[in-house]
Amino acid sequence: MAETLEIVTFRLKSGTEAGFVDGNGLLSDWLARQPGFLSRCLARQDDGGWVDLVRWQSREQALAAAGRIMAEIGDCQAMRAIDPASVDMKHLAVALAV
């Protein structure tokens, strides 16, 4: 079971930037309750895009959470702010962590 890094890049819908970070509480709380969750880091890119990095104990646990998130909290403030057409999600096996 290899630790997995979930990398999600996305853009926000116009007019949703203000309060986006503060509106991530429900999403962070939901992630923290998922089996295999280790940590999360949300970062804003220079071009206005966003990167959400989530560490999981395994790829299977990451994929299971990804499969449930929209049904369980897809209507929360943070999720509504994201432009769905801009989302790119990758799951990578961690080779080295310090």
Tab-separated table of N, CA, C and O in Angstrom:
chain	number	residue	atom	x	y	z
A	1	MET	N	0.852	-1.174	0.000
A	1	MET	CA	0.000	0.000	0.000
A	1	MET	C	0.896	1.235	0.000
A	1	MET	O	1.511	1.562	0.992
A	2	ALA	N	0.991	1.918	-1.145
A	2	ALA	CA	1.857	3.088	-1.277
A	2	ALA	C	1.103	4.363	-0.924
A	2	ALA	O	-0.039	4.562	-1.364
A	3	GLU	N	1.759	5.215	-0.148
A	3	GLU	CA	1.179	6.513	0.131
A	3	GLU	C	0.936	7.213	-1.202
A	3	GLU	O	1.722	7.091	-2.142
A	4	THR	N	-0.164	7.959	-1.282
A	4	THR	CA	-0.585	8.590	-2.531
A	4	THR	C	-0.757	10.085	-2.344
A	4	THR	O	-1.295	10.536	-1.331
A	5	LEU	N	-0.301	10.821	-3.341
A	5	LEU	CA	-0.491	12.267	-3.370
A	5	LEU	C	-1.547	12.572	-4.427
A	5	LEU	O	-1.382	12.234	-5.597
A	6	GLU	N	-2.632	13.165	-3.976
A	6	GLU	CA	-3.693	13.603	-4.883
A	6	GLU	C	-3.422	15.062	-5.219
A	6	GLU	O	-3.309	15.898	-4.319
A	7	ILE	N	-3.305	15.361	-6.508
A	7	ILE	CA	-3.052	16.726	-6.958
A	7	ILE	C	-4.229	17.165	-7.808
A	7	ILE	O	-4.492	16.585	-8.862
A	8	VAL	N	-4.934	18.179	-7.321
A	8	VAL	CA	-6.089	18.698	-8.044
A	8	VAL	C	-5.803	20.152	-8.409
A	8	VAL	O	-5.533	20.965	-7.529
A	9	THR	N	-5.845	20.452	-9.701
A	9	THR	CA	-5.712	21.838	-10.142
A	9	THR	C	-7.067	22.289	-10.664
A	9	THR	O	-7.827	21.500	-11.236
A	10	PHE	N	-7.363	23.576	-10.449
A	10	PHE	CA	-8.663	24.100	-10.871
A	10	PHE	C	-8.639	25.621	-10.879
A	10	PHE	O	-7.732	26.249	-10.354
A	11	ARG	N	-9.677	26.181	-11.465
A	11	ARG	CA	-9.905	27.618	-11.448
A	11	ARG	C	-11.260	27.854	-10.775
A	11	ARG	O	-12.107	26.965	-10.746
A	12	LEU	N	-11.417	29.052	-10.257
A	12	LEU	CA	-12.683	29.410	-9.630
A	12	LEU	C	-13.601	30.090	-10.638
A	12	LEU	O	-13.138	30.715	-11.592
A	13	LYS	N	-14.886	29.958	-10.399
A	13	LYS	CA	-15.868	30.684	-11.195
A	13	LYS	C	-15.694	32.175	-10.912
A	13	LYS	O	-15.302	32.566	-9.802
A	14	SER	N	-16.005	32.985	-11.876
A	14	SER	CA	-15.906	34.436	-11.724
A	14	SER	C	-16.715	34.910	-10.515
A	14	SER	O	-17.848	34.472	-10.304
A	15	GLY	N	-16.090	35.764	-9.717
A	15	GLY	CA	-16.774	36.357	-8.571
A	15	GLY	C	-16.785	35.515	-7.305
A	15	GLY	O	-17.446	35.877	-6.334
A	16	THR	N	-16.080	34.383	-7.294
A	16	THR	CA	-16.117	33.508	-6.111
A	16	THR	C	-14.813	33.520	-5.308
A	16	THR	O	-14.702	32.813	-4.317
A	17	GLU	N	-13.825	34.312	-5.727
A	17	GLU	CA	-12.512	34.338	-5.066
A	17	GLU	C	-12.613	34.787	-3.599
A	17	GLU	O	-12.035	34.168	-2.715
A	18	ALA	N	-13.361	35.864	-3.364
A	18	ALA	CA	-13.494	36.384	-2.001
A	18	ALA	C	-14.169	35.328	-1.130
A	18	ALA	O	-15.230	34.818	-1.454
A	19	GLY	N	-13.534	34.974	-0.059
A	19	GLY	CA	-14.099	34.007	0.875
A	19	GLY	C	-13.876	32.555	0.506
A	19	GLY	O	-14.326	31.667	1.229
A	20	PHE	N	-13.202	32.281	-0.614
A	20	PHE	CA	-13.013	30.889	-1.021
A	20	PHE	C	-12.216	30.103	0.017
A	20	PHE	O	-12.620	29.005	0.414
A	21	VAL	N	-11.096	30.649	0.461
A	21	VAL	CA	-10.271	29.923	1.437
A	21	VAL	C	-11.052	29.709	2.729
A	21	VAL	O	-11.093	28.599	3.263
A	22	ASP	N	-11.706	30.751	3.217
A	22	ASP	CA	-12.494	30.617	4.454
A	22	ASP	C	-13.643	29.631	4.278
A	22	ASP	O	-14.053	28.976	5.238
A	23	GLY	N	-14.150	29.511	3.064
A	23	GLY	CA	-15.264	28.606	2.794
A	23	GLY	C	-14.858	27.150	2.661
A	23	GLY	O	-15.691	26.297	2.366
A	24	ASN	N	-13.592	26.839	2.891
A	24	ASN	CA	-13.098	25.466	2.762
A	24	ASN	C	-13.187	24.655	4.048
A	24	ASN	O	-12.760	23.509	4.073
A	25	GLY	N	-13.728	25.213	5.099
A	25	GLY	CA	-13.807	24.504	6.375
A	25	GLY	C	-14.558	23.192	6.290
A	25	GLY	O	-14.086	22.155	6.764
A	26	LEU	N	-15.735	23.201	5.670
A	26	LEU	CA	-16.540	21.984	5.553
A	26	LEU	C	-15.807	20.930	4.736
A	26	LEU	O	-15.781	19.750	5.096
A	27	LEU	N	-15.170	21.355	3.654
A	27	LEU	CA	-14.417	20.435	2.809
A	27	LEU	C	-13.236	19.830	3.569
A	27	LEU	O	-13.017	18.620	3.540
A	28	SER	N	-12.502	20.660	4.280
A	28	SER	CA	-11.364	20.153	5.071
A	28	SER	C	-11.822	19.188	6.153
A	28	SER	O	-11.188	18.154	6.384
A	29	ASP	N	-12.922	19.521	6.817
A	29	ASP	CA	-13.462	18.641	7.862
A	29	ASP	C	-13.893	17.297	7.278
A	29	ASP	O	-13.660	16.247	7.872
A	30	TRP	N	-14.538	17.343	6.107
A	30	TRP	CA	-14.974	16.108	5.452
A	30	TRP	C	-13.764	15.245	5.101
A	30	TRP	O	-13.756	14.050	5.380
A	31	LEU	N	-12.739	15.853	4.504
A	31	LEU	CA	-11.533	15.103	4.158
A	31	LEU	C	-10.907	14.461	5.393
A	31	LEU	O	-10.502	13.301	5.357
A	32	ALA	N	-10.831	15.209	6.465
A	32	ALA	CA	-10.196	14.710	7.691
A	32	ALA	C	-10.906	13.477	8.253
A	32	ALA	O	-10.287	12.673	8.954
A	33	ARG	N	-12.174	13.296	7.945
A	33	ARG	CA	-12.937	12.139	8.428
A	33	ARG	C	-12.833	10.926	7.509
A	33	ARG	O	-13.333	9.852	7.843
A	34	GLN	N	-12.202	11.075	6.361
A	34	GLN	CA	-12.138	9.975	5.401
A	34	GLN	C	-11.035	8.989	5.753
A	34	GLN	O	-9.937	9.385	6.161
A	35	PRO	N	-11.309	7.698	5.598
A	35	PRO	CA	-10.283	6.688	5.863
A	35	PRO	C	-9.048	6.933	4.991
A	35	PRO	O	-9.171	7.162	3.786
A	36	GLY	N	-7.886	6.915	5.609
A	36	GLY	CA	-6.632	7.060	4.894
A	36	GLY	C	-6.148	8.483	4.705
A	36	GLY	O	-5.040	8.701	4.226
A	37	PHE	N	-6.945	9.481	5.095
A	37	PHE	CA	-6.532	10.881	4.944
A	37	PHE	C	-5.332	11.173	5.842
A	37	PHE	O	-5.308	10.797	7.001
A	38	LEU	N	-4.329	11.856	5.283
A	38	LEU	CA	-3.144	12.243	6.057
A	38	LEU	C	-3.005	13.753	6.209
A	38	LEU	O	-2.757	14.238	7.309
A	39	SER	N	-3.138	14.498	5.110
A	39	SER	CA	-2.996	15.954	5.201
A	39	SER	C	-3.511	16.620	3.932
A	39	SER	O	-3.715	15.961	2.911
A	40	ARG	N	-3.676	17.938	4.020
A	40	ARG	CA	-4.152	18.721	2.878
A	40	ARG	C	-3.449	20.063	2.859
A	40	ARG	O	-3.218	20.674	3.905
A	41	CYS	N	-3.129	20.543	1.661
A	41	CYS	CA	-2.536	21.855	1.467
A	41	CYS	C	-3.195	22.495	0.251
A	41	CYS	O	-3.243	21.883	-0.821
A	42	LEU	N	-3.713	23.693	0.413
A	42	LEU	CA	-4.377	24.417	-0.667
A	42	LEU	C	-3.515	25.623	-1.014
A	42	LEU	O	-3.135	26.396	-0.126
A	43	ALA	N	-3.186	25.795	-2.304
A	43	ALA	CA	-2.295	26.885	-2.715
A	43	ALA	C	-2.839	27.601	-3.941
A	43	ALA	O	-3.442	26.985	-4.821
A	44	ARG	N	-2.584	28.906	-3.977
A	44	ARG	CA	-2.988	29.720	-5.123
A	44	ARG	C	-1.773	29.943	-6.010
A	44	ARG	O	-0.710	30.323	-5.542
A	45	GLN	N	-1.946	29.702	-7.303
A	45	GLN	CA	-0.874	29.897	-8.270
A	45	GLN	C	-0.806	31.361	-8.702
A	45	GLN	O	-1.784	32.105	-8.563
A	46	ASP	N	0.326	31.765	-9.234
A	46	ASP	CA	0.509	33.144	-9.689
A	46	ASP	C	-0.491	33.546	-10.768
A	46	ASP	O	-0.872	34.708	-10.865
A	47	ASP	N	-0.933	32.584	-11.576
A	47	ASP	CA	-1.868	32.890	-12.668
A	47	ASP	C	-3.335	32.880	-12.214
A	47	ASP	O	-4.241	32.999	-13.024
A	48	GLY	N	-3.568	32.727	-10.902
A	48	GLY	CA	-4.931	32.729	-10.373
A	48	GLY	C	-5.549	31.353	-10.232
A	48	GLY	O	-6.615	31.206	-9.646
A	49	GLY	N	-4.884	30.337	-10.772
A	49	GLY	CA	-5.364	28.975	-10.597
A	49	GLY	C	-5.065	28.484	-9.184
A	49	GLY	O	-4.361	29.134	-8.416
A	50	TRP	N	-5.593	27.328	-8.857
A	50	TRP	CA	-5.423	26.748	-7.521
A	50	TRP	C	-4.881	25.334	-7.629
A	50	TRP	O	-5.127	24.635	-8.614
A	51	VAL	N	-4.177	24.913	-6.573
A	51	VAL	CA	-3.679	23.540	-6.455
A	51	VAL	C	-4.082	23.034	-5.078
A	51	VAL	O	-3.818	23.690	-4.058
A	52	ASP	N	-4.723	21.889	-5.046
A	52	ASP	CA	-5.122	21.245	-3.797
A	52	ASP	C	-4.326	19.940	-3.699
A	52	ASP	O	-4.479	19.058	-4.551
A	53	LEU	N	-3.454	19.832	-2.707
A	53	LEU	CA	-2.631	18.639	-2.501
A	53	LEU	C	-3.157	17.887	-1.296
A	53	LEU	O	-3.226	18.446	-0.198
A	54	VAL	N	-3.524	16.639	-1.503
A	54	VAL	CA	-4.042	15.823	-0.406
A	54	VAL	C	-3.214	14.544	-0.332
A	54	VAL	O	-3.044	13.851	-1.340
A	55	ARG	N	-2.686	14.257	0.852
A	55	ARG	CA	-1.921	13.028	1.064
A	55	ARG	C	-2.833	11.961	1.650
A	55	ARG	O	-3.582	12.211	2.589
A	56	TRP	N	-2.738	10.762	1.066
A	56	TRP	CA	-3.537	9.613	1.484
A	56	TRP	C	-2.624	8.443	1.804
A	56	TRP	O	-1.544	8.326	1.242
A	57	GLN	N	-3.098	7.545	2.639
A	57	GLN	CA	-2.337	6.338	2.951
A	57	GLN	C	-2.240	5.419	1.741
A	57	GLN	O	-1.272	4.681	1.601
A	58	SER	N	-3.256	5.459	0.859
A	58	SER	CA	-3.227	4.583	-0.319
A	58	SER	C	-4.032	5.196	-1.455
A	58	SER	O	-4.917	6.030	-1.248
A	59	ARG	N	-3.733	4.744	-2.657
A	59	ARG	CA	-4.467	5.175	-3.843
A	59	ARG	C	-5.933	4.754	-3.749
A	59	ARG	O	-6.832	5.503	-4.134
A	60	GLU	N	-6.174	3.559	-3.256
A	60	GLU	CA	-7.548	3.059	-3.140
A	60	GLU	C	-8.389	3.964	-2.245
A	60	GLU	O	-9.549	4.250	-2.559
A	61	GLN	N	-7.815	4.415	-1.125
A	61	GLN	CA	-8.552	5.300	-0.223
A	61	GLN	C	-8.796	6.663	-0.873
A	61	GLN	O	-9.867	7.246	-0.718
A	62	ALA	N	-7.814	7.156	-1.617
A	62	ALA	CA	-7.970	8.429	-2.323
A	62	ALA	C	-9.083	8.333	-3.359
A	62	ALA	O	-9.949	9.224	-3.443
A	63	LEU	N	-9.081	7.271	-4.135
A	63	LEU	CA	-10.106	7.098	-5.168
A	63	LEU	C	-11.495	6.902	-4.566
A	63	LEU	O	-12.491	7.387	-5.117
A	64	ALA	N	-11.557	6.209	-3.438
A	64	ALA	CA	-12.847	6.005	-2.770
A	64	ALA	C	-13.433	7.347	-2.314
A	64	ALA	O	-14.623	7.617	-2.512
A	65	ALA	N	-12.600	8.187	-1.727
A	65	ALA	CA	-13.061	9.508	-1.281
A	65	ALA	C	-13.468	10.358	-2.488
A	65	ALA	O	-14.502	11.039	-2.455
A	66	ALA	N	-12.671	10.327	-3.546
A	66	ALA	CA	-12.989	11.091	-4.751
A	66	ALA	C	-14.333	10.650	-5.337
A	66	ALA	O	-15.089	11.479	-5.861
A	67	GLY	N	-14.642	9.387	-5.209
A	67	GLY	CA	-15.909	8.866	-5.715
A	67	GLY	C	-17.117	9.275	-4.898
A	67	GLY	O	-18.246	9.236	-5.394
A	68	ARG	N	-16.907	9.664	-3.644
A	68	ARG	CA	-18.017	10.037	-2.759
A	68	ARG	C	-18.208	11.536	-2.596
A	68	ARG	O	-19.279	11.992	-2.208
A	69	ILE	N	-17.178	12.315	-2.856
A	69	ILE	CA	-17.194	13.716	-2.439
A	69	ILE	C	-18.360	14.518	-3.024
A	69	ILE	O	-19.010	15.274	-2.307
A	70	MET	N	-18.640	14.369	-4.292
A	70	MET	CA	-19.706	15.172	-4.899
A	70	MET	C	-21.076	14.815	-4.325
A	70	MET	O	-21.890	15.701	-4.066
A	71	ALA	N	-21.320	13.541	-4.101
A	71	ALA	CA	-22.613	13.126	-3.549
A	71	ALA	C	-22.786	13.595	-2.109
A	71	ALA	O	-23.890	13.925	-1.687
A	72	GLU	N	-21.684	13.651	-1.365
A	72	GLU	CA	-21.784	13.967	0.061
A	72	GLU	C	-21.683	15.453	0.366
A	72	GLU	O	-22.382	15.939	1.252
A	73	ILE	N	-20.800	16.178	-0.325
A	73	ILE	CA	-20.659	17.615	-0.023
A	73	ILE	C	-20.478	18.466	-1.279
A	73	ILE	O	-19.965	19.582	-1.212
A	74	GLY	N	-20.903	17.977	-2.407
A	74	GLY	CA	-20.737	18.699	-3.666
A	74	GLY	C	-21.420	20.049	-3.717
A	74	GLY	O	-21.089	20.890	-4.547
A	75	ASP	N	-22.363	20.277	-2.821
A	75	ASP	CA	-23.093	21.550	-2.814
A	75	ASP	C	-22.558	22.535	-1.770
A	75	ASP	O	-23.164	23.571	-1.536
A	76	CYS	N	-21.413	22.246	-1.165
A	76	CYS	CA	-20.868	23.180	-0.170
A	76	CYS	C	-20.274	24.405	-0.878
A	76	CYS	O	-20.013	24.389	-2.088
A	77	GLN	N	-20.064	25.469	-0.146
A	77	GLN	CA	-19.594	26.735	-0.698
A	77	GLN	C	-18.317	26.574	-1.526
A	77	GLN	O	-18.223	27.087	-2.648
A	78	ALA	N	-17.337	25.872	-1.006
A	78	ALA	CA	-16.055	25.720	-1.702
A	78	ALA	C	-16.231	24.968	-3.018
A	78	ALA	O	-15.668	25.357	-4.045
A	79	MET	N	-17.004	23.912	-3.012
A	79	MET	CA	-17.192	23.119	-4.226
A	79	MET	C	-17.993	23.897	-5.278
A	79	MET	O	-17.707	23.800	-6.467
A	80	ARG	N	-18.963	24.685	-4.850
A	80	ARG	CA	-19.755	25.489	-5.794
A	80	ARG	C	-18.912	26.568	-6.454
A	80	ARG	O	-19.215	26.999	-7.565
A	81	ALA	N	-17.838	27.006	-5.811
A	81	ALA	CA	-16.987	28.068	-6.351
A	81	ALA	C	-16.076	27.580	-7.482
A	81	ALA	O	-15.602	28.375	-8.295
A	82	ILE	N	-15.837	26.291	-7.559
A	82	ILE	CA	-14.900	25.727	-8.534
A	82	ILE	C	-15.564	25.559	-9.897
A	82	ILE	O	-16.679	25.059	-9.996
A	83	ASP	N	-14.846	25.991	-10.935
A	83	ASP	CA	-15.305	25.783	-12.310
A	83	ASP	C	-15.064	24.317	-12.663
A	83	ASP	O	-13.915	23.898	-12.813
A	84	PRO	N	-16.115	23.499	-12.789
A	84	PRO	CA	-15.925	22.065	-13.003
A	84	PRO	C	-15.155	21.725	-14.281
A	84	PRO	O	-14.435	20.732	-14.327
A	85	ALA	N	-15.263	22.558	-15.305
A	85	ALA	CA	-14.554	22.288	-16.559
A	85	ALA	C	-13.046	22.467	-16.421
A	85	ALA	O	-12.287	21.973	-17.252
A	86	SER	N	-12.596	23.136	-15.359
A	86	SER	CA	-11.168	23.409	-15.180
A	86	SER	C	-10.462	22.373	-14.307
A	86	SER	O	-9.244	22.411	-14.169
A	87	VAL	N	-11.198	21.459	-13.717
A	87	VAL	CA	-10.633	20.519	-12.743
A	87	VAL	C	-9.786	19.441	-13.433
A	87	VAL	O	-10.221	18.804	-14.389
A	88	ASP	N	-8.579	19.251	-12.890
A	88	ASP	CA	-7.698	18.163	-13.323
A	88	ASP	C	-7.205	17.459	-12.059
A	88	ASP	O	-6.598	18.104	-11.189
A	89	MET	N	-7.488	16.180	-11.929
A	89	MET	CA	-7.100	15.420	-10.742
A	89	MET	C	-6.143	14.301	-11.120
A	89	MET	O	-6.400	13.576	-12.071
A	90	LYS	N	-5.064	14.184	-10.350
A	90	LYS	CA	-4.086	13.120	-10.553
A	90	LYS	C	-3.816	12.449	-9.215
A	90	LYS	O	-3.859	13.088	-8.163
A	91	HIS	N	-3.487	11.161	-9.263
A	91	HIS	CA	-3.088	10.414	-8.067
A	91	HIS	C	-1.722	9.813	-8.346
A	91	HIS	O	-1.565	9.030	-9.292
A	92	LEU	N	-0.740	10.181	-7.536
A	92	LEU	CA	0.642	9.764	-7.740
A	92	LEU	C	1.144	8.969	-6.543
A	92	LEU	O	0.905	9.348	-5.389
A	93	ALA	N	1.869	7.881	-6.809
A	93	ALA	CA	2.494	7.108	-5.738
A	93	ALA	C	3.696	7.890	-5.213
A	93	ALA	O	4.555	8.309	-6.003
A	94	VAL	N	3.760	8.077	-3.922
A	94	VAL	CA	4.868	8.805	-3.309
A	94	VAL	C	6.109	7.927	-3.326
A	94	VAL	O	6.095	6.793	-2.836
A	95	ALA	N	7.182	8.440	-3.904
A	95	ALA	CA	8.443	7.715	-3.979
A	95	ALA	C	9.395	8.111	-2.865
A	95	ALA	O	10.214	7.314	-2.426
A	96	LEU	N	9.268	9.373	-2.400
A	96	LEU	CA	10.155	9.869	-1.334
A	96	LEU	C	9.421	10.990	-0.608
A	96	LEU	O	8.860	11.879	-1.243
A	97	ALA	N	9.409	10.935	0.697
A	97	ALA	CA	8.851	12.003	1.517
A	97	ALA	C	9.807	12.251	2.671
A	97	ALA	O	10.281	11.318	3.300
A	98	VAL	N	10.105	13.504	2.922
A	98	VAL	CA	11.062	13.864	3.983
A	98	VAL	C	10.352	14.697	5.027
A	98	VAL	O	9.558	15.544	4.719
